[in-house]
CSV table of C-alpha atoms in Angstrom, one decimal:
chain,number,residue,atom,x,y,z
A,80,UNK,CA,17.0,-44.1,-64.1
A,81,UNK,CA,13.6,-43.8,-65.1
A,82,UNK,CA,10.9,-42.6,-62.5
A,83,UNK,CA,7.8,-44.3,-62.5
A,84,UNK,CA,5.2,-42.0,-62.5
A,85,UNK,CA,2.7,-41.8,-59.1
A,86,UNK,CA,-0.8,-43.8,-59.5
A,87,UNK,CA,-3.4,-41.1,-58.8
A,88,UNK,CA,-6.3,-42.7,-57.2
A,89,UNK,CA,-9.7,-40.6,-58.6
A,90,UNK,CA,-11.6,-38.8,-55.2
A,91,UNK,CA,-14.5,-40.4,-54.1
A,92,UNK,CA,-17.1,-38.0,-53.5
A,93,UNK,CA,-19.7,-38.2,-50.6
A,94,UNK,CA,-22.9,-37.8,-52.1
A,95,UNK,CA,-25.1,-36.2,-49.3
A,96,UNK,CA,-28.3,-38.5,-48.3
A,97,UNK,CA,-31.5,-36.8,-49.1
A,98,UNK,CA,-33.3,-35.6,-45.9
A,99,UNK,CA,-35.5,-37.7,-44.7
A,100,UNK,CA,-39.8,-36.8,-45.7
A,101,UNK,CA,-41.6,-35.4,-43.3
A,102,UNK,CA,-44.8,-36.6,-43.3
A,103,UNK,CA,-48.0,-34.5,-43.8
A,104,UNK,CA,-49.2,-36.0,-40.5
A,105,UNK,CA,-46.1,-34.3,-38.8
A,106,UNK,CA,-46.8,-31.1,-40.5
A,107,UNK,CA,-50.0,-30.6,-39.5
A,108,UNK,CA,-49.3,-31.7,-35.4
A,109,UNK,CA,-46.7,-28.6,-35.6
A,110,UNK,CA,-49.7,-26.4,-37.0
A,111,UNK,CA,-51.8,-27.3,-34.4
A,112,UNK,CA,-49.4,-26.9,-31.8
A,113,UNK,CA,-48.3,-23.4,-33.6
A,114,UNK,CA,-51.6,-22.2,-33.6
A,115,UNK,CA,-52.5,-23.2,-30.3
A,116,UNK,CA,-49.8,-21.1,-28.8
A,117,UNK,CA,-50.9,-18.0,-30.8
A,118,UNK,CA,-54.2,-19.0,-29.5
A,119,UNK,CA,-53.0,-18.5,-26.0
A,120,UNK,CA,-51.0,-16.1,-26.4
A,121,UNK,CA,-53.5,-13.8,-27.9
A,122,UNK,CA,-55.8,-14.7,-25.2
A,123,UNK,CA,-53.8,-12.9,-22.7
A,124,UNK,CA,-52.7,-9.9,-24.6
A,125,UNK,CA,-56.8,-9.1,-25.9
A,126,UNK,CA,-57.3,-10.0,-22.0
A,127,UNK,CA,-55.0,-7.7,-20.8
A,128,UNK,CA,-55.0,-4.6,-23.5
A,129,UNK,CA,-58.4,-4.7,-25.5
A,130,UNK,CA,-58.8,-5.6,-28.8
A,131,UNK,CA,-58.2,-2.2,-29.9
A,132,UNK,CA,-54.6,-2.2,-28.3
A,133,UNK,CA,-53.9,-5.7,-28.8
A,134,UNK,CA,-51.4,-5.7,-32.1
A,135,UNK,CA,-50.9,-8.8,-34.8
A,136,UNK,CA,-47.4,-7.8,-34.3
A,137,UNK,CA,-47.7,-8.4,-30.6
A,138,UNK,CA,-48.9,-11.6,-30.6
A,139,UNK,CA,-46.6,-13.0,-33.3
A,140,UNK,CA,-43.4,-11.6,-30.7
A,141,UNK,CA,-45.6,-13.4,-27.4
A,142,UNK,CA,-45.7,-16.6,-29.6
A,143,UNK,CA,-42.5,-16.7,-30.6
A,144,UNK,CA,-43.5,-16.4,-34.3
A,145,UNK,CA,-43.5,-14.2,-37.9
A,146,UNK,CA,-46.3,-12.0,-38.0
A,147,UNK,CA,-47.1,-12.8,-41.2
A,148,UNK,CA,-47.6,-16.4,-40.4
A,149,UNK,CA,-50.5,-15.3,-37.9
A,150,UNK,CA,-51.9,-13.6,-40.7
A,151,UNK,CA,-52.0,-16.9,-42.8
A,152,UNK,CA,-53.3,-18.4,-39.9
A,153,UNK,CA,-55.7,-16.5,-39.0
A,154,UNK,CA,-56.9,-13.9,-41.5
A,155,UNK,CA,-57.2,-10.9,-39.6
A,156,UNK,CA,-57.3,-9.3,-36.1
A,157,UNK,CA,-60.5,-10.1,-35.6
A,158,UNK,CA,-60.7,-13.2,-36.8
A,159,UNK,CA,-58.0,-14.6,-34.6
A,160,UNK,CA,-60.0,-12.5,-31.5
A,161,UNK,CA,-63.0,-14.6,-32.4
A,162,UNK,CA,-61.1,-17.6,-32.3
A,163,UNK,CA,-59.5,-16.9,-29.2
A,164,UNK,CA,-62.9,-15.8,-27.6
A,165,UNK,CA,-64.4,-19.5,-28.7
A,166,UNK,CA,-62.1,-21.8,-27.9
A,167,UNK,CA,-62.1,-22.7,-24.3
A,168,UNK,CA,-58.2,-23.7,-23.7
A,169,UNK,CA,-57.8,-27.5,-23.8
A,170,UNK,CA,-56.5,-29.3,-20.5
A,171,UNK,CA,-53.4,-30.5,-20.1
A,172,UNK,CA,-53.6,-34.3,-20.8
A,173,UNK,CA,-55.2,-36.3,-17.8
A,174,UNK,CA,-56.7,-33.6,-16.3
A,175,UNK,CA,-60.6,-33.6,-15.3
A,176,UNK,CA,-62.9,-30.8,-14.7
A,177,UNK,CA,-61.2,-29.2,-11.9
A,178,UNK,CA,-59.9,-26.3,-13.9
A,179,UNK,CA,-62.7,-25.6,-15.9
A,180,UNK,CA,-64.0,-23.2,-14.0
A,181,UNK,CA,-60.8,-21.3,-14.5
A,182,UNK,CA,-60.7,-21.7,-18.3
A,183,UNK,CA,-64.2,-20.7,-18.7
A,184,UNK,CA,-63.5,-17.1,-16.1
A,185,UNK,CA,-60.3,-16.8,-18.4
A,186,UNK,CA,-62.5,-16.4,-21.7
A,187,UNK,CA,-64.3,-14.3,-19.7
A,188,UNK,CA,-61.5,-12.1,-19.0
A,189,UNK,CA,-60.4,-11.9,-22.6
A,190,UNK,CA,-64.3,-10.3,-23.6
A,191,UNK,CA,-64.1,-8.3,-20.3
A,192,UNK,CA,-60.7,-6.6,-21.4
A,193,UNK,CA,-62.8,-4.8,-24.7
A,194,UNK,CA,-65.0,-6.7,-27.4
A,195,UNK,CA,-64.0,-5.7,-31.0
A,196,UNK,CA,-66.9,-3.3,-33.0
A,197,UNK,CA,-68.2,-6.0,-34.9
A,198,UNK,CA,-69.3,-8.3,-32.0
A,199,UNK,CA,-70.5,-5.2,-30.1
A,200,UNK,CA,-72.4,-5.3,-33.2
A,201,UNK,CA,-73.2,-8.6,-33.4
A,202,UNK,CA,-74.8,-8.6,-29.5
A,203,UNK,CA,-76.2,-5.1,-29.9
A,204,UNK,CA,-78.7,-6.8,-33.0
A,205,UNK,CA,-79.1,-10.2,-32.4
A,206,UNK,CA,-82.6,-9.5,-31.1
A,207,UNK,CA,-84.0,-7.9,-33.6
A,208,UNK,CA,-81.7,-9.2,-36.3
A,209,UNK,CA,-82.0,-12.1,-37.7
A,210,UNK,CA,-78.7,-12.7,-39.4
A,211,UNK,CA,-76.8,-11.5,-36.6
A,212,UNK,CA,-78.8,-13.6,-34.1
A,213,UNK,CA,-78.4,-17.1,-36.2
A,214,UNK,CA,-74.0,-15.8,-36.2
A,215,UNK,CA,-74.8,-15.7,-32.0
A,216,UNK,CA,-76.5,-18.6,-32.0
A,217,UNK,CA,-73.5,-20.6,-33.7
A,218,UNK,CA,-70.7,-19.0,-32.0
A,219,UNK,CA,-72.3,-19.9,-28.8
A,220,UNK,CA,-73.4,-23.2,-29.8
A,221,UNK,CA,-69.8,-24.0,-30.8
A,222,UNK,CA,-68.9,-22.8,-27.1
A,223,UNK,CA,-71.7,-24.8,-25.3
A,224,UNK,CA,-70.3,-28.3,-27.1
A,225,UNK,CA,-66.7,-27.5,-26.2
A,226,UNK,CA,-67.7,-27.1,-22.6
A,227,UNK,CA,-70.3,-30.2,-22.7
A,228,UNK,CA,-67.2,-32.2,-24.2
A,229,UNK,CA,-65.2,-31.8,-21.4
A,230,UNK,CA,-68.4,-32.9,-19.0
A,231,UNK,CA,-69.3,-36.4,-17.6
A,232,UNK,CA,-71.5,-37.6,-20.2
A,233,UNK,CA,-74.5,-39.0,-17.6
A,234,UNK,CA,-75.2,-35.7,-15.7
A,235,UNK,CA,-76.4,-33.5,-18.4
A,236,UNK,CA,-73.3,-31.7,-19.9
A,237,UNK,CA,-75.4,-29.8,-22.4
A,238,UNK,CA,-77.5,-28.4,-20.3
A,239,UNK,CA,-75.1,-27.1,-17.7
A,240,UNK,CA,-72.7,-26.3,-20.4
A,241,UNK,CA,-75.6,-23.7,-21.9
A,242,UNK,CA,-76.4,-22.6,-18.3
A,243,UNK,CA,-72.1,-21.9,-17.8
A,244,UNK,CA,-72.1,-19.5,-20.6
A,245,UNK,CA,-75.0,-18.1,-21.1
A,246,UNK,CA,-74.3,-16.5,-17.5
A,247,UNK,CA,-70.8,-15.6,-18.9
A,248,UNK,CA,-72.5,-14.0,-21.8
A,249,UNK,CA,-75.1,-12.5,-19.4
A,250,UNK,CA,-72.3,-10.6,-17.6
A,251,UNK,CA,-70.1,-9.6,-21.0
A,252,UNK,CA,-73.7,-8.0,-22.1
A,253,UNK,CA,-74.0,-6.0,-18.3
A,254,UNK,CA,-70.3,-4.9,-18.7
A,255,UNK,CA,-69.5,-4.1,-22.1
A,256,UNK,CA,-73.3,-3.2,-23.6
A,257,UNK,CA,-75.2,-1.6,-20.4
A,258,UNK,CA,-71.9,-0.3,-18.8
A,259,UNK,CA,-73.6,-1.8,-15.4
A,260,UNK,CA,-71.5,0.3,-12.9
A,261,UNK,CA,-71.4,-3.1,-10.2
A,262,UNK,CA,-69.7,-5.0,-13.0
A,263,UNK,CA,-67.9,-2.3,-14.8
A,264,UNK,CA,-66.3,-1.0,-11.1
A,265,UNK,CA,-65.6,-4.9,-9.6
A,266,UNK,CA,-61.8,-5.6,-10.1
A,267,UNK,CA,-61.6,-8.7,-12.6
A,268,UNK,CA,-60.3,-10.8,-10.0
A,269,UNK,CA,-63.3,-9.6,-8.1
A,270,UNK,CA,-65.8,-11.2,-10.1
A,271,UNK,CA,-63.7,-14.2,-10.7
A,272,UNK,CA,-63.8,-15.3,-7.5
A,273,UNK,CA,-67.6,-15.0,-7.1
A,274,UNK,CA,-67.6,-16.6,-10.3
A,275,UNK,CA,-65.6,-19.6,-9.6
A,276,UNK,CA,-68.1,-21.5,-6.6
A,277,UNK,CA,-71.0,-21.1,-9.5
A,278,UNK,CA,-69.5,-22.2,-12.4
A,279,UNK,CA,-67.7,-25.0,-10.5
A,280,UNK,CA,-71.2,-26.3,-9.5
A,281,UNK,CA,-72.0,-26.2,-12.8
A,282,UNK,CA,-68.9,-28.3,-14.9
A,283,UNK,CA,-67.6,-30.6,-11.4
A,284,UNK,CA,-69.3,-33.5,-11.0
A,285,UNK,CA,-71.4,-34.5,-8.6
A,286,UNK,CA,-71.8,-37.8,-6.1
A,287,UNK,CA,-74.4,-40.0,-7.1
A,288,UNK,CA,-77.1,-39.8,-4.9
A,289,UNK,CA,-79.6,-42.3,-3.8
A,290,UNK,CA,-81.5,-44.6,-5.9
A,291,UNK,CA,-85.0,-44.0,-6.1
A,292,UNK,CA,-86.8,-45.2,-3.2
A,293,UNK,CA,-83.5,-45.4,-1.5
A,294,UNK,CA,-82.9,-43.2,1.8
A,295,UNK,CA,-79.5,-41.8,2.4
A,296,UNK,CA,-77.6,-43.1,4.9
């Protein structure tokens, strides 16, 4: 008896489905978010250790990433420090002025905890310099519109945003430049709390008073 031979069905491969794109828009929201945490991050190491003892290496373990990609970032040590020193950390979302006074005494920590040589330099010549006082002159400029930003737009936001940190700057100069022994011996927490009434008067806002020829009540 003859055995019919068995019909061998060909196997159907599964062809795996190409990943979905991710879009360039995507890509650049995880920068952001990437860079602000080595922002922060590095923020409270130079704060806490200096610049001197504050290490690339450091900061990439605090942030949870390769070392080499804060180097892409960022350039160099000091380039991320100068970063870190400008940008005034962004509220969380809905939040007013309230805690601007404790962002702007937390960039103040981070210069307070040791300025790198080359802004030493940069505040040692910028009034007889010319160079170095137009590279002051930005850096603080870019300081004064992130703190006016955050300000009510009708009570003068530039203004008290120049007269914020131009005292912050005033006091990094007395610490870190004349070595002013009330400033250099006042725990940090010290000056933040005498800090924090001023600067709050400054950036809160303020009830609207009286209209002109008006009397309070």
């Amino acid at each position: 008896m003859n055995r019919v031979p068995p019909i061998r069905r060909p196997l159907l491969r599964h062809r795996a489905l190409p990943a979905a794109p991710v879009s360039s828009t995507s890509r650049a929201a995880r920068r952001r978010a990437t860079e602000g945490r080595v922002l922060d991050r590095a923020r409270a190491l130079f704060a806490e250790r200096g610049f001197e003892r504050t290490t690339i290496r450091a900061v990439a373990a605090a942030a949870e990433v390769d070392p080499a990609l804060v180097m892409q970032y960022f350039g160099t040590k000091r380039n991320l420090f100068e970063q870190a020193v400008r940008a005034v950390p962004e509220p969380a979302a809905g939040a007013g002025t309230d805690d601007l006074p404790d962002r702007l005494l937390a960039s103040l920590g981070l210069k307070l905890g040791g300025l790198p040589e080359g802004t030493l330099a940069t505040l040692r010549s910028m009034l007889t310099d010319p160079t170095a006082a137009e590279h002051a002159r930005e850096a603080l400029g870019a300081q004064i519109a992130s703190v006016a930003a955050a300000l009510p737009a009708d009570e003068d936001p530039e203004l008290r945003a120049a007269l914020a940190v131009t005292a912050l700057v005033g006091i990094t100069i007395g610490h870190q430049l004349l070595h002013l022994p009330a400033l250099r011996d006042a725990p940090a927490d010290r000056l933040a709390a005498l800090l924090r009434p001023a600067l709050a008067a400054l950036t809160e806002p303020h009830p609207a008073g009286p209209a002109p020829g008006e009397s309070a009540p």
